[in-house]
Amino acid sequence: MAFLKLQGLTKSYGSFLAVKGVDLSVEKGKLVCLLGPSGCGKTTTLRLVAGFVPATGGEIHVGGKTVSSAKSTVPPEGRNMSMIFQSYALWPHMTVFENVAYGLTLRRLSKAQIAESVRTILSATQLLALESRYPGELSGGQQQRVSLARALVIKPEILLLDEPLSNLDANLREEMRFEIRRLHDEFRYTTVYVTHDQAEAMTTADMIVVMNDGRIEQAGSPEDIYERPATEFVARFIGGTNILTGTRRDGDTVGCDGGLVLRCGSGSPAHEGRTAVSIRHHDIELSSVRPAGETNVTVGTVTRQIYLGSHRDYLVSIAGGEVVRTVAPVNVAIPVGQEVWLTFPPEKCRALAS
Ligand code: ATP
C-alpha cells in the first residue's frame, strides 16, 4: 500500500506550469529517485512534498493522512520530514555532534537520550571519530555525511534529498551513492531522491521516476526503465541508445527510413504509421565479416573508432546515411573507412510507443 501518495499534483508559477498533474505512489521504506533533465520539475515536486511551496492543485497524502489538498495544507514543520540540500547547510559554529543533535534538542529529549541517538547515527555514518570537529575542519564527503546523519537522527517519516551529491568530486560521488543505499538498507526511511544523474539513480533507487516537462514519463525499477523504456525520451535519457525511425510493417517488423528492415522482439510499435525503434549501443554486434544470418543484418562503414580502455566505441554509417553507435572489445580494432557488418538482435530491438 502506498505510504506517500501524490494525486494530480500541480504547480504553476504565474501562467507557467512547472508540475503538471503528477500521480505517484511510494510504498513505505522504499527509495524513489525523481530523475530527469534540468527544469523538468523534480525539485518543485520535492518542495511540494516538503511543503516549502504551496500546490496549485492536487493532493499529497502521507501514511493515509492528507498533508496538502485544496481544503488544507500542513506546514513543513508539521510534516515530520527531513530534507537534505546540495549545500550541506551545516551550522559552522557547532561541532559534528552538536549539528546532528540539533533537531533532537528542539524536541526536548533528555541529554542521555540525545547522546545515545546521536552516537548511533554517527556510528552508522562512520563519523564517531569526528564528533568534536567543526564543519570547516571536514572534507566535502564528511560534511555530506553529517547532513545525512542530521536528517536521519530525527527518524523522519519521509526523507527528501535534493541532488545531495552534486557538490562532491566524481570519485567521492560514486562512493557516496553506495553509502546512501547502504544507509537506506539499514534505516529504511521512505525516501524521495532528486537527481539528474542516471548512474546515481540506478545505484540508489528501488523505483526510478523519469520526469519530462513537468510530467512523469515512466516509473519503474531501474531494470524496467533501462531494459524496457516506454518512450523515446526515456530510451534516450537512460543509457546510450540508437533511435531509428520508420514505419510499422506487418507484425513486429519496422521499415526504417534508411532502408534497414528490423524485426523488433520487444516493445509495442505504434498500431500503424510512424514508429521508433531503440537499440542500445552495446547490443549491436559488429563484425568485419558477413554473418551467416540475414535477419536484422546490414552493412556499413566505420566513420569513427575510439579506444576507451575497457572497449572501443564505434560510429558506423549505414544505408540511407543513418549513423549508429556501437561498442566492441578492445581487440576488435577496425579502422575508419573499412566495411563492417552490424547485427541488431531482434530481442534487443525495442519498438517504442509513439
Ligand atoms: P534542476 O535539475 O535544474 O534543478 P528541476 O527539474 O529540479 O531542475 P525545477 O527546479 O523543479 O526543475 O523547475 C521546474 C521549472 O519551474 C523550471 O522551468 C523553473 O525555471 C521553474 N521554476 C522553478 N521555481 C520557480 C519560481 N519560483 N518561479 C518561477 N519559475 C520557477
Short mmCIF file of C-alpha atoms and ligand atoms in Angstrom, two decimals:
data_model
loop_
_atom_site.label_atom_id
_atom_site.label_comp_id
_atom_site.label_asym_id
_atom_site.label_seq_id
_atom_site.Cartn_x
_atom_site.Cartn_y
_atom_site.Cartn_z
CA MET A 1 0.00 0.00 0.00
CA ALA A 2 1.20 3.50 -0.80
CA PHE A 3 2.74 5.39 2.12
CA LEU A 4 3.36 8.57 0.12
CA LYS A 5 0.74 9.33 -2.47
CA LEU A 6 0.66 12.24 -4.91
CA GLN A 7 -2.58 12.73 -6.82
CA GLY A 8 -2.89 15.15 -9.70
CA LEU A 9 -0.19 17.33 -8.13
CA THR A 10 0.16 20.60 -10.00
CA LYS A 11 2.26 23.72 -9.51
CA SER A 12 2.12 26.85 -11.58
CA TYR A 13 4.23 29.98 -11.36
CA GLY A 14 2.03 32.61 -12.98
CA SER A 15 0.96 31.15 -16.29
CA PHE A 16 3.88 28.65 -16.33
CA LEU A 17 3.07 25.10 -15.28
CA ALA A 18 6.17 23.59 -13.60
CA VAL A 19 4.42 20.39 -12.40
CA LYS A 20 1.53 19.09 -14.49
CA GLY A 21 -0.73 16.66 -12.65
CA VAL A 22 1.77 14.21 -11.15
CA ASP A 23 0.37 10.92 -9.79
CA LEU A 24 2.79 8.82 -7.78
CA SER A 25 2.58 6.10 -5.12
CA VAL A 26 5.57 5.21 -2.97
CA GLU A 27 5.50 2.23 -0.62
CA LYS A 28 6.77 2.56 2.93
CA GLY A 29 10.51 2.06 3.21
CA LYS A 30 11.24 2.46 -0.50
CA LEU A 31 13.74 4.83 -2.07
CA VAL A 32 12.39 6.59 -5.12
CA CYS A 33 14.52 8.72 -7.45
CA LEU A 34 13.00 11.56 -9.43
CA LEU A 35 15.26 11.64 -12.48
CA GLY A 36 15.14 14.00 -15.42
CA PRO A 37 16.83 16.87 -17.23
CA SER A 38 17.24 20.35 -15.80
CA GLY A 39 13.96 22.20 -15.43
CA CYS A 40 11.67 19.15 -15.69
CA GLY A 41 10.08 19.82 -12.28
CA LYS A 42 11.96 17.42 -9.95
CA THR A 43 12.89 19.94 -7.27
CA THR A 44 9.50 21.61 -7.42
CA THR A 45 7.83 18.22 -6.83
CA LEU A 46 10.15 17.59 -3.86
CA ARG A 47 9.43 21.04 -2.42
CA LEU A 48 5.70 20.43 -2.78
CA VAL A 49 6.08 17.20 -0.78
CA ALA A 50 8.12 19.05 1.88
CA GLY A 51 5.56 21.86 2.00
CA PHE A 52 8.08 24.57 1.09
CA VAL A 53 5.91 25.67 -1.83
CA PRO A 54 2.11 25.52 -1.91
CA ALA A 55 0.48 23.31 -4.55
CA THR A 56 -1.74 24.86 -7.18
CA GLY A 57 -3.82 21.69 -7.44
CA GLY A 58 -3.92 18.04 -6.44
CA GLU A 59 -3.29 16.26 -3.17
CA ILE A 60 -0.44 14.81 -1.09
CA HIS A 61 -1.09 12.01 1.39
CA VAL A 62 1.38 10.50 3.86
CA GLY A 63 0.51 7.35 5.79
CA GLY A 64 -3.17 7.79 4.93
CA LYS A 65 -3.25 11.43 6.18
CA THR A 66 -3.74 14.35 3.82
CA VAL A 67 -0.92 16.87 4.14
CA SER A 68 -1.90 19.01 1.15
CA SER A 69 -5.21 19.49 -0.63
CA ALA A 70 -7.47 22.29 -1.80
CA LYS A 71 -9.04 22.30 1.68
CA SER A 72 -5.97 22.26 3.95
CA THR A 73 -2.19 22.30 3.99
CA VAL A 74 0.08 21.05 6.78
CA PRO A 75 3.10 23.40 7.16
CA PRO A 76 6.60 21.92 6.65
CA GLU A 77 7.32 21.73 10.39
CA GLY A 78 4.18 19.61 10.89
CA ARG A 79 5.12 17.01 8.24
CA ASN A 80 7.90 15.10 10.08
CA MET A 81 10.10 15.08 7.02
CA SER A 82 13.85 15.73 6.71
CA MET A 83 15.28 17.41 3.64
CA ILE A 84 18.91 17.39 2.54
CA PHE A 85 20.13 20.04 0.14
CA GLN A 86 23.06 20.33 -2.28
CA SER A 87 24.70 22.79 0.07
CA TYR A 88 25.12 20.85 3.28
CA ALA A 89 23.64 23.71 5.31
CA LEU A 90 25.54 22.76 8.46
CA TRP A 91 25.91 25.18 11.36
CA PRO A 92 29.55 26.34 11.11
CA HIS A 93 29.84 27.23 14.82
CA MET A 94 28.61 23.80 16.01
CA THR A 95 30.60 20.58 16.20
CA VAL A 96 29.56 17.48 14.28
CA PHE A 97 27.89 16.16 17.43
CA GLU A 98 26.02 19.43 18.04
CA ASN A 99 24.92 19.69 14.40
CA VAL A 100 23.46 16.19 14.48
CA ALA A 101 21.93 16.68 17.93
CA TYR A 102 20.27 19.98 17.00
CA GLY A 103 16.96 18.53 15.75
CA LEU A 104 16.64 16.42 18.88
CA THR A 105 17.33 19.30 21.27
CA LEU A 106 14.37 21.09 19.69
CA ARG A 107 12.26 18.09 20.65
CA ARG A 108 13.27 18.45 24.28
CA LEU A 109 14.67 14.95 24.74
CA SER A 110 16.90 14.23 27.74
CA LYS A 111 20.67 14.65 27.35
CA ALA A 112 21.20 10.92 27.71
CA GLN A 113 18.58 10.10 25.05
CA ILE A 114 20.10 12.66 22.68
CA ALA A 115 23.64 11.35 23.19
CA GLU A 116 22.53 7.78 22.56
CA SER A 117 20.60 8.61 19.37
CA VAL A 118 23.35 10.85 18.01
CA ARG A 119 26.10 8.29 18.66
CA THR A 120 24.04 5.54 16.99
CA ILE A 121 23.73 7.64 13.84
CA LEU A 122 27.33 8.87 13.95
CA SER A 123 28.43 5.26 14.15
CA ALA A 124 26.25 4.26 11.18
CA THR A 125 27.60 7.15 9.12
CA GLN A 126 31.20 6.48 10.21
CA LEU A 127 31.57 9.86 11.88
CA LEU A 128 32.14 8.91 15.53
CA ALA A 129 35.82 9.78 15.43
CA LEU A 130 34.99 13.25 14.06
CA GLU A 131 32.24 14.20 16.51
CA SER A 132 34.22 17.09 18.06
CA ARG A 133 35.26 18.69 14.76
CA TYR A 134 33.65 21.75 13.21
CA PRO A 135 32.27 21.63 9.62
CA GLY A 136 35.18 23.80 8.43
CA GLU A 137 37.53 21.00 9.52
CA LEU A 138 35.80 18.35 7.39
CA SER A 139 36.06 17.25 3.74
CA GLY A 140 33.06 17.66 1.43
CA GLY A 141 32.17 13.98 1.73
CA GLN A 142 32.36 14.12 5.51
CA GLN A 143 30.15 17.23 5.58
CA GLN A 144 27.60 15.43 3.41
CA ARG A 145 27.67 12.50 5.84
CA VAL A 146 26.95 14.93 8.68
CA SER A 147 23.95 16.35 6.81
CA LEU A 148 22.72 12.77 6.25
CA ALA A 149 23.23 11.92 9.93
CA ARG A 150 21.38 15.08 10.93
CA ALA A 151 18.45 14.18 8.69
CA LEU A 152 18.29 10.55 9.85
CA VAL A 153 18.59 11.17 13.58
CA ILE A 154 15.10 12.63 13.92
CA LYS A 155 13.59 9.45 12.41
CA PRO A 156 11.62 11.25 9.71
CA GLU A 157 8.51 9.73 8.19
CA ILE A 158 9.91 10.79 4.84
CA LEU A 159 13.46 11.66 3.85
CA LEU A 160 13.86 14.10 0.95
CA LEU A 161 17.18 14.54 -0.84
CA ASP A 162 17.77 17.24 -3.43
CA GLU A 163 20.86 16.47 -5.56
CA PRO A 164 22.74 15.58 -2.36
CA LEU A 165 25.99 14.60 -4.10
CA SER A 166 26.34 17.29 -6.73
CA ASN A 167 29.00 19.23 -4.78
CA LEU A 168 31.32 16.24 -4.50
CA ASP A 169 34.04 15.23 -6.92
CA ALA A 170 33.37 12.29 -9.25
CA ASN A 171 35.13 9.59 -7.17
CA LEU A 172 33.53 10.62 -3.92
CA ARG A 173 30.15 10.90 -5.59
CA GLU A 174 30.38 7.31 -6.69
CA GLU A 175 31.39 6.16 -3.22
CA MET A 176 28.60 8.15 -1.54
CA ARG A 177 25.95 6.61 -3.84
CA PHE A 178 26.72 3.23 -2.33
CA GLU A 179 26.81 4.79 1.11
CA ILE A 180 23.34 6.30 0.68
CA ARG A 181 21.99 2.93 -0.44
CA ARG A 182 23.69 1.17 2.50
CA LEU A 183 22.17 3.66 4.96
CA HIS A 184 18.81 3.24 3.30
CA ASP A 185 19.01 -0.54 3.71
CA GLU A 186 19.87 -0.02 7.37
CA PHE A 187 17.18 2.53 8.27
CA ARG A 188 14.51 2.01 5.58
CA TYR A 189 13.08 5.52 5.64
CA THR A 190 10.68 6.24 2.82
CA THR A 191 12.89 8.42 0.64
CA VAL A 192 12.43 10.70 -2.35
CA TYR A 193 15.74 11.49 -4.02
CA VAL A 194 16.11 14.09 -6.76
CA THR A 195 18.92 13.72 -9.26
CA HIS A 196 19.71 14.33 -12.91
CA ASP A 197 22.43 11.67 -12.76
CA GLN A 198 21.34 8.37 -14.22
CA ALA A 199 24.07 6.29 -12.54
CA GLU A 200 23.18 7.78 -9.17
CA ALA A 201 19.53 6.82 -9.68
CA MET A 202 20.42 3.30 -10.87
CA THR A 203 22.64 2.69 -7.83
CA THR A 204 20.37 4.03 -5.14
CA ALA A 205 16.74 3.59 -6.21
CA ASP A 206 14.10 0.92 -5.71
CA MET A 207 11.99 2.85 -8.20
CA ILE A 208 13.05 5.45 -10.76
CA VAL A 209 10.54 8.07 -11.84
CA VAL A 210 11.64 9.71 -15.09
CA MET A 211 10.23 13.22 -15.41
CA ASN A 212 9.99 15.36 -18.51
CA ASP A 213 8.44 18.79 -18.84
CA GLY A 214 6.52 18.66 -15.55
CA ARG A 215 5.13 15.17 -16.10
CA ILE A 216 6.05 11.60 -15.25
CA GLU A 217 7.26 9.92 -18.41
CA GLN A 218 7.76 6.45 -16.87
CA ALA A 219 8.10 4.92 -13.40
CA GLY A 220 9.59 1.51 -12.65
CA SER A 221 12.53 -0.43 -11.25
CA PRO A 222 15.98 0.56 -12.58
CA GLU A 223 15.94 -2.60 -14.68
CA ASP A 224 12.49 -1.84 -16.08
CA ILE A 225 13.46 1.66 -17.05
CA TYR A 226 16.71 0.58 -18.67
CA GLU A 227 15.55 -2.64 -20.33
CA ARG A 228 12.02 -1.62 -21.19
CA PRO A 229 11.87 2.13 -21.88
CA ALA A 230 8.33 3.03 -22.85
CA THR A 231 9.08 6.18 -24.81
CA GLU A 232 11.79 7.66 -26.99
CA PHE A 233 12.53 10.24 -24.30
CA VAL A 234 13.22 7.56 -21.67
CA ALA A 235 15.27 5.43 -24.07
CA ARG A 236 17.46 8.40 -24.95
CA PHE A 237 17.74 9.74 -21.40
CA ILE A 238 18.63 6.42 -19.74
CA GLY A 239 21.81 4.91 -21.11
CA GLY A 240 23.23 5.06 -24.57
CA THR A 241 20.83 4.09 -27.29
CA ASN A 242 20.30 4.38 -31.03
CA ILE A 243 16.88 5.52 -32.15
CA LEU A 244 15.88 4.57 -35.67
CA THR A 245 12.64 5.93 -37.01
CA GLY A 246 10.49 4.23 -39.59
CA THR A 247 7.10 2.84 -40.48
CA ARG A 248 5.48 -0.17 -38.99
CA ARG A 249 5.01 -3.08 -41.37
CA ASP A 250 3.45 -6.47 -40.62
CA GLY A 251 3.58 -7.86 -37.07
CA ASP A 252 6.75 -6.85 -35.30
CA THR A 253 8.59 -5.52 -38.35
CA VAL A 254 9.59 -1.88 -38.85
CA GLY A 255 10.88 -0.49 -42.14
CA CYS A 256 13.44 2.14 -41.08
CA ASP A 257 13.74 5.34 -43.08
CA GLY A 258 17.23 4.48 -44.31
CA GLY A 259 16.04 1.18 -45.80
CA LEU A 260 17.00 -1.22 -42.98
CA VAL A 261 14.18 -3.59 -42.05
CA LEU A 262 14.14 -4.56 -38.37
CA ARG A 263 12.25 -7.26 -36.55
CA CYS A 264 11.51 -5.95 -33.08
CA GLY A 265 11.25 -8.58 -30.38
CA SER A 266 10.12 -6.25 -27.62
CA GLY A 267 8.07 -3.14 -27.07
CA SER A 268 4.84 -2.12 -28.63
CA PRO A 269 5.07 -0.48 -32.03
CA ALA A 270 2.53 2.12 -32.95
CA HIS A 271 -0.54 0.39 -34.36
CA GLU A 272 0.08 1.94 -37.68
CA GLY A 273 2.24 4.50 -39.31
CA ARG A 274 5.37 6.06 -37.87
CA THR A 275 7.25 4.45 -35.03
CA ALA A 276 10.70 4.50 -33.42
CA VAL A 277 12.98 1.61 -32.54
CA SER A 278 15.53 1.74 -29.72
CA ILE A 279 18.62 -0.43 -29.62
CA ARG A 280 21.36 0.03 -27.02
CA HIS A 281 24.90 0.70 -28.26
CA HIS A 282 26.27 -2.45 -26.62
CA ASP A 283 23.51 -4.68 -28.05
CA ILE A 284 24.57 -4.20 -31.67
CA GLU A 285 27.04 -6.85 -32.84
CA LEU A 286 29.87 -5.58 -35.02
CA SER A 287 31.89 -7.81 -37.34
CA SER A 288 34.34 -7.37 -40.18
CA VAL A 289 32.94 -10.49 -41.89
CA ARG A 290 29.45 -11.06 -43.18
CA PRO A 291 27.38 -13.01 -40.58
CA ALA A 292 25.60 -16.25 -41.58
CA GLY A 293 22.10 -14.94 -40.77
CA GLU A 294 20.18 -12.32 -42.79
CA THR A 295 17.64 -11.09 -40.24
CA ASN A 296 18.36 -7.61 -38.86
CA VAL A 297 21.76 -7.52 -40.56
CA THR A 298 23.15 -4.60 -42.51
CA VAL A 299 26.44 -3.48 -43.98
CA GLY A 300 28.07 -0.17 -43.08
CA THR A 301 31.29 1.83 -42.99
CA VAL A 302 33.25 2.78 -39.87
CA THR A 303 33.32 6.58 -39.56
CA ARG A 304 34.85 6.83 -36.08
CA GLN A 305 36.62 4.42 -33.77
CA ILE A 306 37.84 5.40 -30.31
CA TYR A 307 39.89 3.36 -27.85
CA LEU A 308 38.40 3.77 -24.36
CA GLY A 309 40.47 1.34 -22.33
CA SER A 310 37.74 -1.17 -21.47
CA HIS A 311 36.25 -1.19 -25.01
CA ARG A 312 36.21 0.59 -28.37
CA ASP A 313 33.45 2.98 -29.32
CA TYR A 314 32.34 2.94 -32.98
CA LEU A 315 30.23 5.10 -35.23
CA VAL A 316 29.07 3.25 -38.34
CA SER A 317 27.31 4.79 -41.31
CA ILE A 318 24.62 2.51 -42.78
CA ALA A 319 22.09 2.67 -45.61
CA GLY A 320 20.30 5.97 -46.13
CA GLY A 321 23.02 7.97 -44.34
CA GLU A 322 21.86 6.75 -40.91
CA VAL A 323 24.70 6.64 -38.35
CA VAL A 324 24.60 4.13 -35.49
CA ARG A 325 26.83 3.90 -32.45
CA THR A 326 28.09 0.60 -31.10
CA VAL A 327 30.85 -0.80 -28.94
CA ALA A 328 33.26 -3.71 -29.34
CA PRO A 329 36.00 -5.36 -27.28
CA VAL A 330 39.41 -3.62 -27.49
CA ASN A 331 40.84 -6.44 -29.60
CA VAL A 332 38.28 -5.67 -32.32
CA ALA A 333 40.15 -2.76 -33.91
CA ILE A 334 38.64 -1.91 -37.30
CA PRO A 335 39.98 1.24 -38.95
CA VAL A 336 37.90 4.16 -40.17
CA GLY A 337 36.69 3.67 -43.76
CA GLN A 338 36.51 -0.14 -43.57
CA GLU A 339 33.33 -2.05 -44.37
CA VAL A 340 31.68 -3.80 -41.39
CA TRP A 341 28.56 -5.83 -40.70
CA LEU A 342 26.10 -4.97 -37.99
CA THR A 343 23.59 -7.37 -36.46
CA PHE A 344 20.67 -5.95 -34.48
CA PRO A 345 19.43 -8.95 -32.42
CA PRO A 346 15.60 -8.87 -32.71
CA GLU A 347 15.13 -9.47 -28.97
CA LYS A 348 17.16 -6.31 -28.30
CA CYS A 349 15.24 -4.12 -30.76
CA ARG A 350 12.53 -2.32 -28.87
CA ALA A 351 9.68 -0.64 -30.72
CA LEU A 352 8.58 2.42 -28.79
CA ALA A 353 5.05 3.59 -28.26
CA SER A 354 4.54 6.80 -30.15
P1 ATP B 1 17.27 21.24 -11.99
O1 ATP B 1 17.78 19.85 -12.20
O2 ATP B 1 17.90 22.24 -12.90
O3 ATP B 1 17.27 21.66 -10.54
P2 ATP B 1 14.41 20.65 -11.84
O4 ATP B 1 13.94 19.50 -12.64
O5 ATP B 1 14.62 20.42 -10.38
O6 ATP B 1 15.73 21.24 -12.50
P3 ATP B 1 12.63 22.74 -11.04
O7 ATP B 1 13.59 23.47 -10.17
O8 ATP B 1 11.58 21.95 -10.39
O9 ATP B 1 13.40 21.83 -12.10
O10 ATP B 1 11.95 23.81 -12.01
C1 ATP B 1 10.93 23.44 -12.92
C2 ATP B 1 10.56 24.66 -13.74
O11 ATP B 1 9.92 25.62 -12.89
C3 ATP B 1 11.75 25.37 -14.35
O12 ATP B 1 11.41 25.79 -15.66
C4 ATP B 1 11.98 26.57 -13.45
O13 ATP B 1 12.55 27.64 -14.15
C5 ATP B 1 10.57 26.86 -12.97
N1 ATP B 1 10.58 27.47 -11.64
C6 ATP B 1 11.07 26.91 -10.50
N2 ATP B 1 10.90 27.74 -9.45
C7 ATP B 1 10.30 28.86 -9.94
C8 ATP B 1 9.86 30.08 -9.35
N3 ATP B 1 9.99 30.33 -8.05
N4 ATP B 1 9.29 30.99 -10.16
C9 ATP B 1 9.12 30.75 -11.48
N5 ATP B 1 9.51 29.62 -12.10
C10 ATP B 1 10.09 28.68 -11.34
#
